[in-house]
mmCIF file of C-alpha atoms in Angstrom:
data_model
loop_
_atom_site.group_PDB
_atom_site.id
_atom_site.type_symbol
_atom_site.label_atom_id
_atom_site.label_comp_id
_atom_site.label_asym_id
_atom_site.label_seq_id
_atom_site.Cartn_x
_atom_site.Cartn_y
_atom_site.Cartn_z
ATOM 1 C CA MET A 1 49.109 12.022 68.355
ATOM 2 C CA ALA A 2 47.400 12.058 64.956
ATOM 3 C CA GLY A 3 48.948 14.279 62.341
ATOM 4 C CA THR A 4 51.497 14.530 59.528
ATOM 5 C CA TYR A 5 55.130 14.177 60.496
ATOM 6 C CA GLU A 6 58.557 14.229 58.932
ATOM 7 C CA VAL A 7 61.398 11.989 59.946
ATOM 8 C CA SER A 8 64.980 12.507 58.832
ATOM 9 C CA LEU A 9 67.930 10.162 58.871
ATOM 10 C CA THR A 10 71.476 11.541 58.584
ATOM 11 C CA VAL A 11 74.454 9.283 57.990
ATOM 12 C CA SER A 12 78.029 10.564 58.455
ATOM 13 C CA SER A 13 81.104 8.853 57.048
ATOM 14 C CA SER A 14 84.518 8.703 58.689
ATOM 15 C CA ASN A 15 85.631 11.339 56.213
ATOM 16 C CA GLY A 16 83.091 13.801 57.554
ATOM 17 C CA CYS A 17 80.616 13.455 54.646
ATOM 18 C CA ASP A 18 76.925 13.573 55.543
ATOM 19 C CA SER A 19 73.846 12.196 53.725
ATOM 20 C CA THR A 20 70.311 12.945 54.859
ATOM 21 C CA VAL A 21 66.990 11.343 53.836
ATOM 22 C CA THR A 22 63.639 12.865 54.884
ATOM 23 C CA LYS A 23 60.286 11.054 54.727
ATOM 24 C CA THR A 24 56.761 12.274 55.463
ATOM 25 C CA PHE A 25 54.246 9.999 57.177
ATOM 26 C CA THR A 26 50.756 10.328 58.587
ATOM 27 C CA VAL A 27 49.444 9.148 61.900
ATOM 28 C CA ASN A 28 45.721 8.582 61.393
ATOM 29 C CA GLY A 29 43.174 9.472 63.976
ATOM 30 C CA SER A 30 42.226 6.656 66.309
ATOM 31 C CA ASP A 31 38.466 7.228 66.145
ATOM 32 C CA PRO A 32 37.109 5.982 62.765
ATOM 33 C CA LYS A 33 33.349 5.884 62.351
ATOM 34 C CA ALA A 34 31.782 3.394 59.942
ATOM 35 C CA ALA A 35 28.734 4.706 58.138
ATOM 36 C CA PHE A 36 26.917 4.093 54.864
ATOM 37 C CA ILE A 37 23.589 4.650 53.137
ATOM 38 C CA ILE A 38 21.467 2.611 50.717
ATOM 39 C CA PRO A 39 19.951 4.857 48.022
ATOM 40 C CA ASN A 40 16.308 4.007 47.268
ATOM 41 C CA GLY A 41 16.418 1.574 50.156
ATOM 42 C CA ASN A 42 12.626 1.275 50.247
ATOM 43 C CA ALA A 43 12.284 0.248 46.590
ATOM 44 C CA LEU A 44 14.829 -2.476 45.924
ATOM 45 C CA PHE A 45 14.251 -5.359 43.520
ATOM 46 C CA SER A 46 16.126 -8.603 43.085
ATOM 47 C CA ASP A 47 16.860 -8.048 39.386
ATOM 48 C CA THR A 48 18.901 -4.900 40.078
ATOM 49 C CA PRO A 49 22.244 -4.765 41.946
ATOM 50 C CA VAL A 50 22.083 -2.849 45.237
ATOM 51 C CA SER A 51 24.310 0.194 45.776
ATOM 52 C CA PHE A 52 25.879 0.931 49.163
ATOM 53 C CA VAL A 53 27.518 4.353 49.575
ATOM 54 C CA ASN A 54 30.452 4.600 51.982
ATOM 55 C CA LYS A 55 30.051 7.526 54.414
ATOM 56 C CA SER A 56 32.766 6.532 56.910
ATOM 57 C CA PHE A 57 34.893 9.266 58.489
ATOM 58 C CA ILE A 58 37.334 10.083 61.310
ATOM 59 C CA ASP A 59 35.313 11.307 64.286
ATOM 60 C CA ASN A 60 35.954 14.169 66.720
ATOM 61 C CA GLY A 61 37.787 16.275 64.165
ATOM 62 C CA GLY A 62 40.401 13.573 63.914
ATOM 63 C CA PHE A 63 43.223 13.768 61.450
ATOM 64 C CA GLY A 64 43.898 11.304 58.639
ATOM 65 C CA ARG A 65 41.635 9.100 56.611
ATOM 66 C CA ILE A 66 39.841 5.775 56.459
ATOM 67 C CA THR A 67 42.406 3.292 55.149
ATOM 68 C CA LYS A 68 40.216 0.226 54.626
ATOM 69 C CA VAL A 69 36.589 -0.840 54.817
ATOM 70 C CA GLU A 70 35.100 -4.306 55.021
ATOM 71 C CA TRP A 71 31.513 -5.057 54.031
ATOM 72 C CA PHE A 72 29.518 -7.938 55.516
ATOM 73 C CA PHE A 73 26.441 -9.070 53.561
ATOM 74 C CA THR A 74 24.052 -11.523 55.233
ATOM 75 C CA ASP A 75 21.135 -13.507 53.840
ATOM 76 C CA LEU A 76 18.756 -13.507 56.802
ATOM 77 C CA LYS A 77 16.918 -16.582 55.525
ATOM 78 C CA THR A 78 19.977 -18.825 55.206
ATOM 79 C CA GLY A 79 22.235 -17.050 57.696
ATOM 80 C CA ILE A 80 25.096 -17.062 55.184
ATOM 81 C CA THR A 81 27.402 -14.027 55.363
ATOM 82 C CA GLU A 82 29.770 -12.893 52.627
ATOM 83 C CA SER A 83 32.444 -10.236 53.063
ATOM 84 C CA GLU A 84 34.185 -7.901 50.635
ATOM 85 C CA ILE A 85 37.245 -5.758 51.437
ATOM 86 C CA ASP A 86 38.029 -2.397 49.869
ATOM 87 C CA ASP A 87 41.654 -1.355 50.423
ATOM 88 C CA GLU A 88 41.172 1.934 48.592
ATOM 89 C CA PRO A 89 38.103 3.486 50.192
ATOM 90 C CA GLU A 90 37.009 6.978 49.296
ATOM 91 C CA PRO A 91 34.232 9.194 50.637
ATOM 92 C CA ASP A 92 30.954 8.433 48.836
ATOM 93 C CA LYS A 93 32.494 5.499 47.002
ATOM 94 C CA VAL A 94 29.796 3.067 45.862
ATOM 95 C CA GLN A 95 29.957 -0.637 46.639
ATOM 96 C CA ILE A 96 27.721 -2.680 44.335
ATOM 97 C CA LYS A 97 26.332 -6.054 45.343
ATOM 98 C CA SER A 98 24.232 -8.414 43.229
ATOM 99 C CA TYR A 99 21.728 -10.732 44.877
ATOM 100 C CA PRO A 100 19.941 -13.821 43.551
ATOM 101 C CA LEU A 101 17.013 -13.080 41.276
ATOM 102 C CA HIS A 102 13.717 -14.212 42.774
ATOM 103 C CA HIS A 103 10.030 -14.150 41.878
ATOM 104 C CA ASP A 104 8.557 -14.531 45.379
ATOM 105 C CA LEU A 105 5.470 -12.484 46.144
ATOM 106 C CA ARG A 106 6.936 -11.742 49.597
ATOM 107 C CA PRO A 107 10.205 -9.765 49.807
ATOM 108 C CA ARG A 108 13.397 -11.518 50.902
ATOM 109 C CA GLU A 109 15.273 -10.055 53.866
ATOM 110 C CA TYR A 110 18.976 -9.205 53.959
ATOM 111 C CA SER A 111 21.329 -7.186 56.149
ATOM 112 C CA VAL A 112 24.608 -5.352 55.694
ATOM 113 C CA ARG A 113 27.263 -4.169 58.130
ATOM 114 C CA LEU A 114 30.376 -2.062 57.535
ATOM 115 C CA VAL A 115 33.693 -2.012 59.406
ATOM 116 C CA ALA A 116 35.940 1.015 58.820
ATOM 117 C CA TYR A 117 39.682 1.029 59.618
ATOM 118 C CA SER A 118 42.091 3.843 60.403
ATOM 119 C CA GLY A 119 45.594 2.469 60.245
ATOM 120 C CA GLU A 120 46.137 -1.184 61.107
ATOM 121 C CA SER A 121 44.509 -1.515 64.492
ATOM 122 C CA CYS A 122 41.859 1.171 64.858
ATOM 123 C CA SER A 123 38.446 0.129 63.566
ATOM 124 C CA ASN A 124 34.762 0.740 64.049
ATOM 125 C CA SER A 125 31.718 -1.296 63.064
ATOM 126 C CA SER A 126 28.440 0.184 61.935
ATOM 127 C CA GLY A 127 25.184 -1.189 63.150
ATOM 128 C CA GLU A 128 23.454 -3.864 61.096
ATOM 129 C CA MET A 129 21.126 -2.371 58.509
ATOM 130 C CA ARG A 130 18.319 -4.568 57.246
ATOM 131 C CA PHE A 131 16.625 -4.191 53.890
ATOM 132 C CA SER A 132 14.182 -6.061 51.681
ATOM 133 C CA LEU A 133 14.545 -7.195 48.092
ATOM 134 C CA ASN A 134 11.220 -7.405 46.287
ATOM 135 C CA GLY A 135 10.532 -10.141 43.804
ATOM 136 C CA VAL A 136 9.950 -9.398 40.138
ATOM 137 C CA PRO A 137 7.463 -10.902 37.667
ATOM 138 C CA ASP A 138 8.314 -14.161 35.930
ATOM 139 C CA LEU A 139 7.297 -14.156 32.272
ATOM 140 C CA ALA A 140 6.754 -17.167 30.058
ATOM 141 C CA ILE A 141 8.815 -17.318 26.886
ATOM 142 C CA ILE A 142 7.293 -15.790 23.757
ATOM 143 C CA PRO A 143 8.109 -18.192 20.901
ATOM 144 C CA ASP A 144 9.737 -16.695 17.835
ATOM 145 C CA THR A 145 7.215 -16.213 15.048
ATOM 146 C CA SER A 146 7.307 -16.346 11.258
ATOM 147 C CA ILE A 147 4.616 -14.567 9.293
ATOM 148 C CA CYS A 148 3.930 -13.553 5.709
ATOM 149 C CA MET A 149 3.932 -9.954 4.575
ATOM 150 C CA GLU A 150 0.423 -10.142 3.129
ATOM 151 C CA THR A 151 -0.993 -10.645 6.646
ATOM 152 C CA GLY A 152 -0.817 -6.865 7.027
ATOM 153 C CA THR A 153 -1.366 -6.480 10.768
ATOM 154 C CA PHE A 154 -0.532 -9.082 13.389
ATOM 155 C CA LYS A 155 -1.663 -9.013 17.027
ATOM 156 C CA ILE A 156 1.028 -10.212 19.436
ATOM 157 C CA LYS A 157 -0.349 -12.085 22.426
ATOM 158 C CA PRO A 158 1.174 -11.036 25.784
ATOM 159 C CA PRO A 159 3.006 -13.854 27.590
ATOM 160 C CA GLN A 160 1.691 -15.353 30.803
ATOM 161 C CA GLU A 161 3.018 -14.073 34.135
ATOM 162 C CA LEU A 162 3.922 -17.216 36.093
ATOM 163 C CA ALA A 163 4.592 -16.005 39.652
ATOM 164 C CA GLY A 164 1.174 -14.543 40.473
ATOM 165 C CA PHE A 165 2.016 -10.831 40.513
ATOM 166 C CA GLN A 166 -0.835 -8.430 39.832
ATOM 167 C CA LEU A 167 -0.534 -6.414 36.640
ATOM 168 C CA ASP A 168 -0.230 -2.643 36.894
ATOM 169 C CA ARG A 169 0.617 -1.909 33.259
ATOM 170 C CA GLU A 170 2.145 -3.568 30.208
ATOM 171 C CA SER A 171 3.566 -2.460 26.886
ATOM 172 C CA PHE A 172 5.268 -3.614 23.702
ATOM 173 C CA THR A 173 8.188 -1.792 22.096
ATOM 174 C CA GLY A 174 10.022 -2.229 18.810
ATOM 175 C CA ASN A 175 9.833 -1.163 15.194
ATOM 176 C CA GLY A 176 6.345 -1.384 13.751
ATOM 177 C CA VAL A 177 4.582 -2.386 16.977
ATOM 178 C CA SER A 178 2.105 -0.365 19.016
ATOM 179 C CA SER A 179 2.208 -0.334 22.808
ATOM 180 C CA SER A 180 -0.803 -2.680 22.812
ATOM 181 C CA GLY A 181 0.968 -5.247 20.604
ATOM 182 C CA SER A 182 -0.438 -4.524 17.142
ATOM 183 C CA PHE A 183 2.400 -5.280 14.720
ATOM 184 C CA ASN A 184 2.221 -3.550 11.328
ATOM 185 C CA LEU A 185 4.145 -5.706 8.863
ATOM 186 C CA ARG A 186 3.946 -3.162 6.054
ATOM 187 C CA ALA A 187 5.622 -0.550 8.260
ATOM 188 C CA VAL A 188 8.756 -2.666 8.733
ATOM 189 C CA GLY A 189 8.943 -4.905 5.659
ATOM 190 C CA PRO A 190 10.572 -8.330 5.311
ATOM 191 C CA GLY A 191 13.318 -9.344 7.741
ATOM 192 C CA ILE A 192 13.792 -10.275 11.393
ATOM 193 C CA HIS A 193 12.349 -7.793 13.883
ATOM 194 C CA THR A 194 12.849 -7.864 17.654
ATOM 195 C CA ILE A 195 9.856 -6.986 19.813
ATOM 196 C CA THR A 196 10.099 -6.482 23.587
ATOM 197 C CA TYR A 197 7.259 -6.935 26.062
ATOM 198 C CA THR A 198 7.397 -5.288 29.506
ATOM 199 C CA TYR A 199 5.209 -6.262 32.469
ATOM 200 C CA VAL A 200 5.047 -3.913 35.475
ATOM 201 C CA ALA A 201 3.525 -5.352 38.653
ATOM 202 C CA THR A 202 1.638 -3.434 41.311
ATOM 203 C CA ASN A 203 4.637 -3.759 43.662
ATOM 204 C CA GLY A 204 6.712 -1.728 41.184
ATOM 205 C CA GLY A 205 8.747 -4.680 39.968
ATOM 206 C CA SER A 206 9.041 -5.236 36.255
ATOM 207 C CA ALA A 207 10.191 -7.862 33.804
ATOM 208 C CA SER A 208 10.833 -7.754 30.083
ATOM 209 C CA ILE A 209 11.139 -10.451 27.475
ATOM 210 C CA SER A 210 11.927 -10.225 23.771
ATOM 211 C CA THR A 211 10.897 -12.244 20.767
ATOM 212 C CA ASN A 212 11.899 -12.251 17.118
ATOM 213 C CA ILE A 213 9.301 -11.985 14.384
ATOM 214 C CA GLU A 214 10.522 -12.941 10.930
ATOM 215 C CA VAL A 215 8.492 -11.385 8.144
ATOM 216 C CA TYR A 216 8.620 -13.263 4.847
ATOM 217 C CA PRO A 217 8.061 -11.390 1.577
ATOM 218 C CA THR A 218 4.885 -11.839 -0.425
ATOM 219 C CA PRO A 219 5.648 -13.182 -3.916
ATOM 220 C CA GLN A 220 5.715 -10.362 -6.454
ATOM 221 C CA ILE A 221 4.212 -11.638 -9.714
ATOM 222 C CA LYS A 222 4.656 -10.160 -13.159
ATOM 223 C CA VAL A 223 1.996 -10.863 -15.784
ATOM 224 C CA PRO A 224 0.816 -8.718 -18.705
ATOM 225 C CA ASP A 225 -2.327 -6.712 -18.124
ATOM 226 C CA GLU A 226 -3.960 -8.010 -21.289
ATOM 227 C CA ILE A 227 -3.350 -10.487 -24.089
ATOM 228 C CA ILE A 228 -5.386 -10.311 -27.304
ATOM 229 C CA ILE A 229 -6.044 -13.396 -29.436
ATOM 230 C CA ASP A 230 -8.372 -14.281 -32.261
ATOM 231 C CA GLU A 231 -11.180 -16.710 -31.676
ATOM 232 C CA GLY A 232 -9.877 -20.270 -31.795
ATOM 233 C CA GLU A 233 -6.271 -19.303 -31.052
ATOM 234 C CA SER A 234 -4.293 -20.315 -27.959
ATOM 235 C CA VAL A 235 -1.649 -18.400 -26.021
ATOM 236 C CA PRO A 236 0.817 -19.300 -23.223
ATOM 237 C CA LEU A 237 0.417 -17.455 -19.926
ATOM 238 C CA TYR A 238 3.563 -16.639 -17.949
ATOM 239 C CA ALA A 239 3.723 -15.832 -14.226
ATOM 240 C CA LEU A 240 7.181 -14.600 -13.202
ATOM 241 C CA SER A 241 7.427 -14.694 -9.401
ATOM 242 C CA THR A 242 9.995 -13.177 -7.014
ATOM 243 C CA PRO A 243 10.830 -15.131 -4.924
ATOM 244 C CA LEU A 244 10.218 -18.247 -6.970
ATOM 245 C CA GLY A 245 6.939 -19.989 -6.363
ATOM 246 C CA ILE A 246 6.561 -23.648 -5.519
ATOM 247 C CA HIS A 247 2.799 -23.887 -6.109
ATOM 248 C CA TYR A 248 0.650 -22.192 -8.745
ATOM 249 C CA ASP A 249 -3.112 -21.989 -9.018
ATOM 250 C CA TRP A 250 -4.850 -20.352 -12.007
ATOM 251 C CA SER A 251 -8.525 -19.485 -11.760
ATOM 252 C CA PRO A 252 -10.878 -19.988 -13.474
ATOM 253 C CA GLY A 253 -9.626 -23.165 -15.086
ATOM 254 C CA THR A 254 -11.859 -22.654 -18.137
ATOM 255 C CA GLY A 255 -9.872 -22.797 -21.352
ATOM 256 C CA LEU A 256 -6.572 -23.783 -19.664
ATOM 257 C CA ASN A 257 -4.658 -26.955 -20.392
ATOM 258 C CA ARG A 258 -3.450 -26.914 -16.750
ATOM 259 C CA PHE A 259 -4.159 -24.704 -13.762
ATOM 260 C CA ASP A 260 -1.245 -25.743 -11.492
ATOM 261 C CA ILE A 261 1.846 -24.610 -13.401
ATOM 262 C CA ALA A 262 3.535 -21.264 -14.003
ATOM 263 C CA ASN A 263 2.919 -21.204 -17.772
ATOM 264 C CA PRO A 264 -0.336 -22.893 -18.825
ATOM 265 C CA ILE A 265 -1.748 -22.650 -22.343
ATOM 266 C CA ALA A 266 -4.957 -20.630 -22.536
ATOM 267 C CA LYS A 267 -7.591 -21.143 -25.234
ATOM 268 C CA PRO A 268 -10.729 -19.470 -23.922
ATOM 269 C CA SER A 269 -13.806 -19.255 -26.107
ATOM 270 C CA GLU A 270 -14.579 -15.776 -24.822
ATOM 271 C CA THR A 271 -12.785 -12.939 -23.068
ATOM 272 C CA THR A 272 -11.653 -14.223 -19.666
ATOM 273 C CA ARG A 273 -9.802 -12.659 -16.747
ATOM 274 C CA TYR A 274 -7.443 -15.185 -15.156
ATOM 275 C CA THR A 275 -6.016 -14.812 -11.637
ATOM 276 C CA VAL A 276 -2.910 -16.712 -10.590
ATOM 277 C CA SER A 277 -2.045 -17.423 -6.943
ATOM 278 C CA VAL A 278 1.624 -18.193 -6.270
ATOM 279 C CA GLU A 279 2.820 -19.782 -3.032
ATOM 280 C CA SER A 280 6.454 -19.358 -1.948
ATOM 281 C CA GLU A 281 8.535 -21.852 0.003
ATOM 282 C CA TYR A 282 7.535 -19.996 3.200
ATOM 283 C CA GLY A 283 3.817 -20.417 2.522
ATOM 284 C CA CYS A 284 3.299 -16.798 1.482
ATOM 285 C CA ILE A 285 0.825 -16.172 -1.322
ATOM 286 C CA GLY A 286 0.829 -13.462 -3.955
ATOM 287 C CA ARG A 287 -1.781 -12.883 -6.643
ATOM 288 C CA ALA A 288 -1.937 -11.224 -10.054
ATOM 289 C CA SER A 289 -4.442 -11.123 -12.908
ATOM 290 C CA VAL A 290 -4.292 -11.069 -16.695
ATOM 291 C CA THR A 291 -7.126 -10.633 -19.173
ATOM 292 C CA VAL A 292 -7.172 -12.746 -22.333
ATOM 293 C CA ARG A 293 -9.359 -10.830 -24.776
ATOM 294 C CA VAL A 294 -10.834 -12.996 -27.494
ATOM 295 C CA LEU A 295 -11.655 -11.298 -30.770
ATOM 296 C CA LYS A 296 -14.666 -13.119 -32.164
ATOM 297 C CA THR A 297 -15.080 -13.520 -35.908
ATOM 298 C CA ILE A 298 -17.479 -10.811 -36.957
ATOM 299 C CA VAL A 299 -20.775 -11.750 -38.574
ATOM 300 C CA VAL A 300 -22.070 -9.293 -41.217
ATOM 301 C CA PRO A 301 -25.773 -9.689 -42.052
ATOM 302 C CA LYS A 302 -26.503 -9.763 -45.770
ATOM 303 C CA ALA A 303 -29.922 -8.171 -45.346
ATOM 304 C CA PHE A 304 -32.337 -6.685 -42.808
ATOM 305 C CA SER A 305 -36.015 -5.702 -42.816
ATOM 306 C CA PRO A 306 -36.713 -2.434 -40.969
ATOM 307 C CA ASN A 307 -40.495 -2.935 -40.795
ATOM 308 C CA ASN A 308 -40.797 -2.914 -36.997
ATOM 309 C CA ASP A 309 -41.966 -6.505 -36.830
ATOM 310 C CA GLY A 310 -39.266 -7.303 -34.287
ATOM 311 C CA VAL A 311 -37.320 -9.533 -36.664
ATOM 312 C CA ASN A 312 -34.123 -8.237 -38.290
ATOM 313 C CA ASP A 313 -35.305 -4.664 -37.920
ATOM 314 C CA THR A 314 -31.696 -3.422 -37.559
ATOM 315 C CA TRP A 315 -28.495 -4.124 -39.392
ATOM 316 C CA GLU A 316 -26.029 -5.154 -36.678
ATOM 317 C CA ILE A 317 -22.548 -6.569 -37.150
ATOM 318 C CA LYS A 318 -22.148 -9.176 -34.430
ATOM 319 C CA TYR A 319 -18.969 -8.997 -32.252
ATOM 320 C CA LEU A 320 -17.858 -5.734 -33.850
ATOM 321 C CA ASN A 321 -17.599 -4.125 -30.406
ATOM 322 C CA ASP A 322 -14.746 -6.513 -29.546
ATOM 323 C CA TYR A 323 -12.513 -4.487 -31.869
ATOM 324 C CA THR A 324 -11.084 -1.073 -31.095
ATOM 325 C CA ASN A 325 -9.900 0.190 -34.475
ATOM 326 C CA PHE A 326 -12.367 -0.374 -37.273
ATOM 327 C CA SER A 327 -14.484 1.413 -39.838
ATOM 328 C CA VAL A 328 -17.700 0.368 -41.564
ATOM 329 C CA ASN A 329 -18.425 1.512 -45.093
ATOM 330 C CA VAL A 330 -21.877 0.969 -46.619
ATOM 331 C CA PHE A 331 -22.257 1.083 -50.405
ATOM 332 C CA SER A 332 -25.330 1.154 -52.553
ATOM 333 C CA ARG A 333 -25.857 -1.303 -55.371
ATOM 334 C CA LEU A 334 -24.355 1.173 -57.691
ATOM 335 C CA GLY A 335 -21.189 1.399 -55.593
#
């Protein structure tokens, strides 16, 4: 009869000394019942392991416990059955089983059966429970991308879904990216940034894929705002770039001895604003401008005739406006 019992063994020596040992043991009930449930059994997908919850018990108010359970997992397409034994079963203990990932539009069919044991010889088998594993979308790889900081905003193209699932919704996640895939380079700065794309199909299955976008810095160029020279003089121009540039392009080329180096010599005949474009080893381009102001030699008229005939009616010092600090003193013949 099922229950908890004690058994004692007493040993007596010839000298009349006794020694007793007592042990407790359990006789399990002889009526185990195998039972289990599959949580979310109507929405299972092949990319997620399936959970099976043990609900086995001793029936008819029986005493004792379930001592072992054995799970039988069958692929109904191939007929192959795999078994897993749990020698330490507990009520509501979860058995997790992973199945092959698939991208079929039609679900794949499987079954599971549970055998529960009470003691060594008493057992009970559950009925076979069938369930379906839905396929999940199959996404093409998004190649890693390199892009220059000066691009500003970059639109990431969603990858192709290869299995034929219908799209329900999609989104991008990651630093600096909107859900629609607009990547703001200025928000994240130079470096490697991981962006993840998620595709959710109408059957509820989803797939995600990540890509790395490496943002290269735009060359930062230091040039003076303005350089002042006298007419006929020349001056070197210096473009200090971080990171170092590999190609330089000065524009306009007027008055320069070269336009394709970091430090050309400028000898413009008039005030000129030069812009330098610097390309880094990554193909990124930065720009900066410097004005070379040419101070023309002033021309002072020796005479003028204010008779309103349209010729030399005013006394005007040519190019005087090129100078910022000056004074003009007019003296009579008598000083």
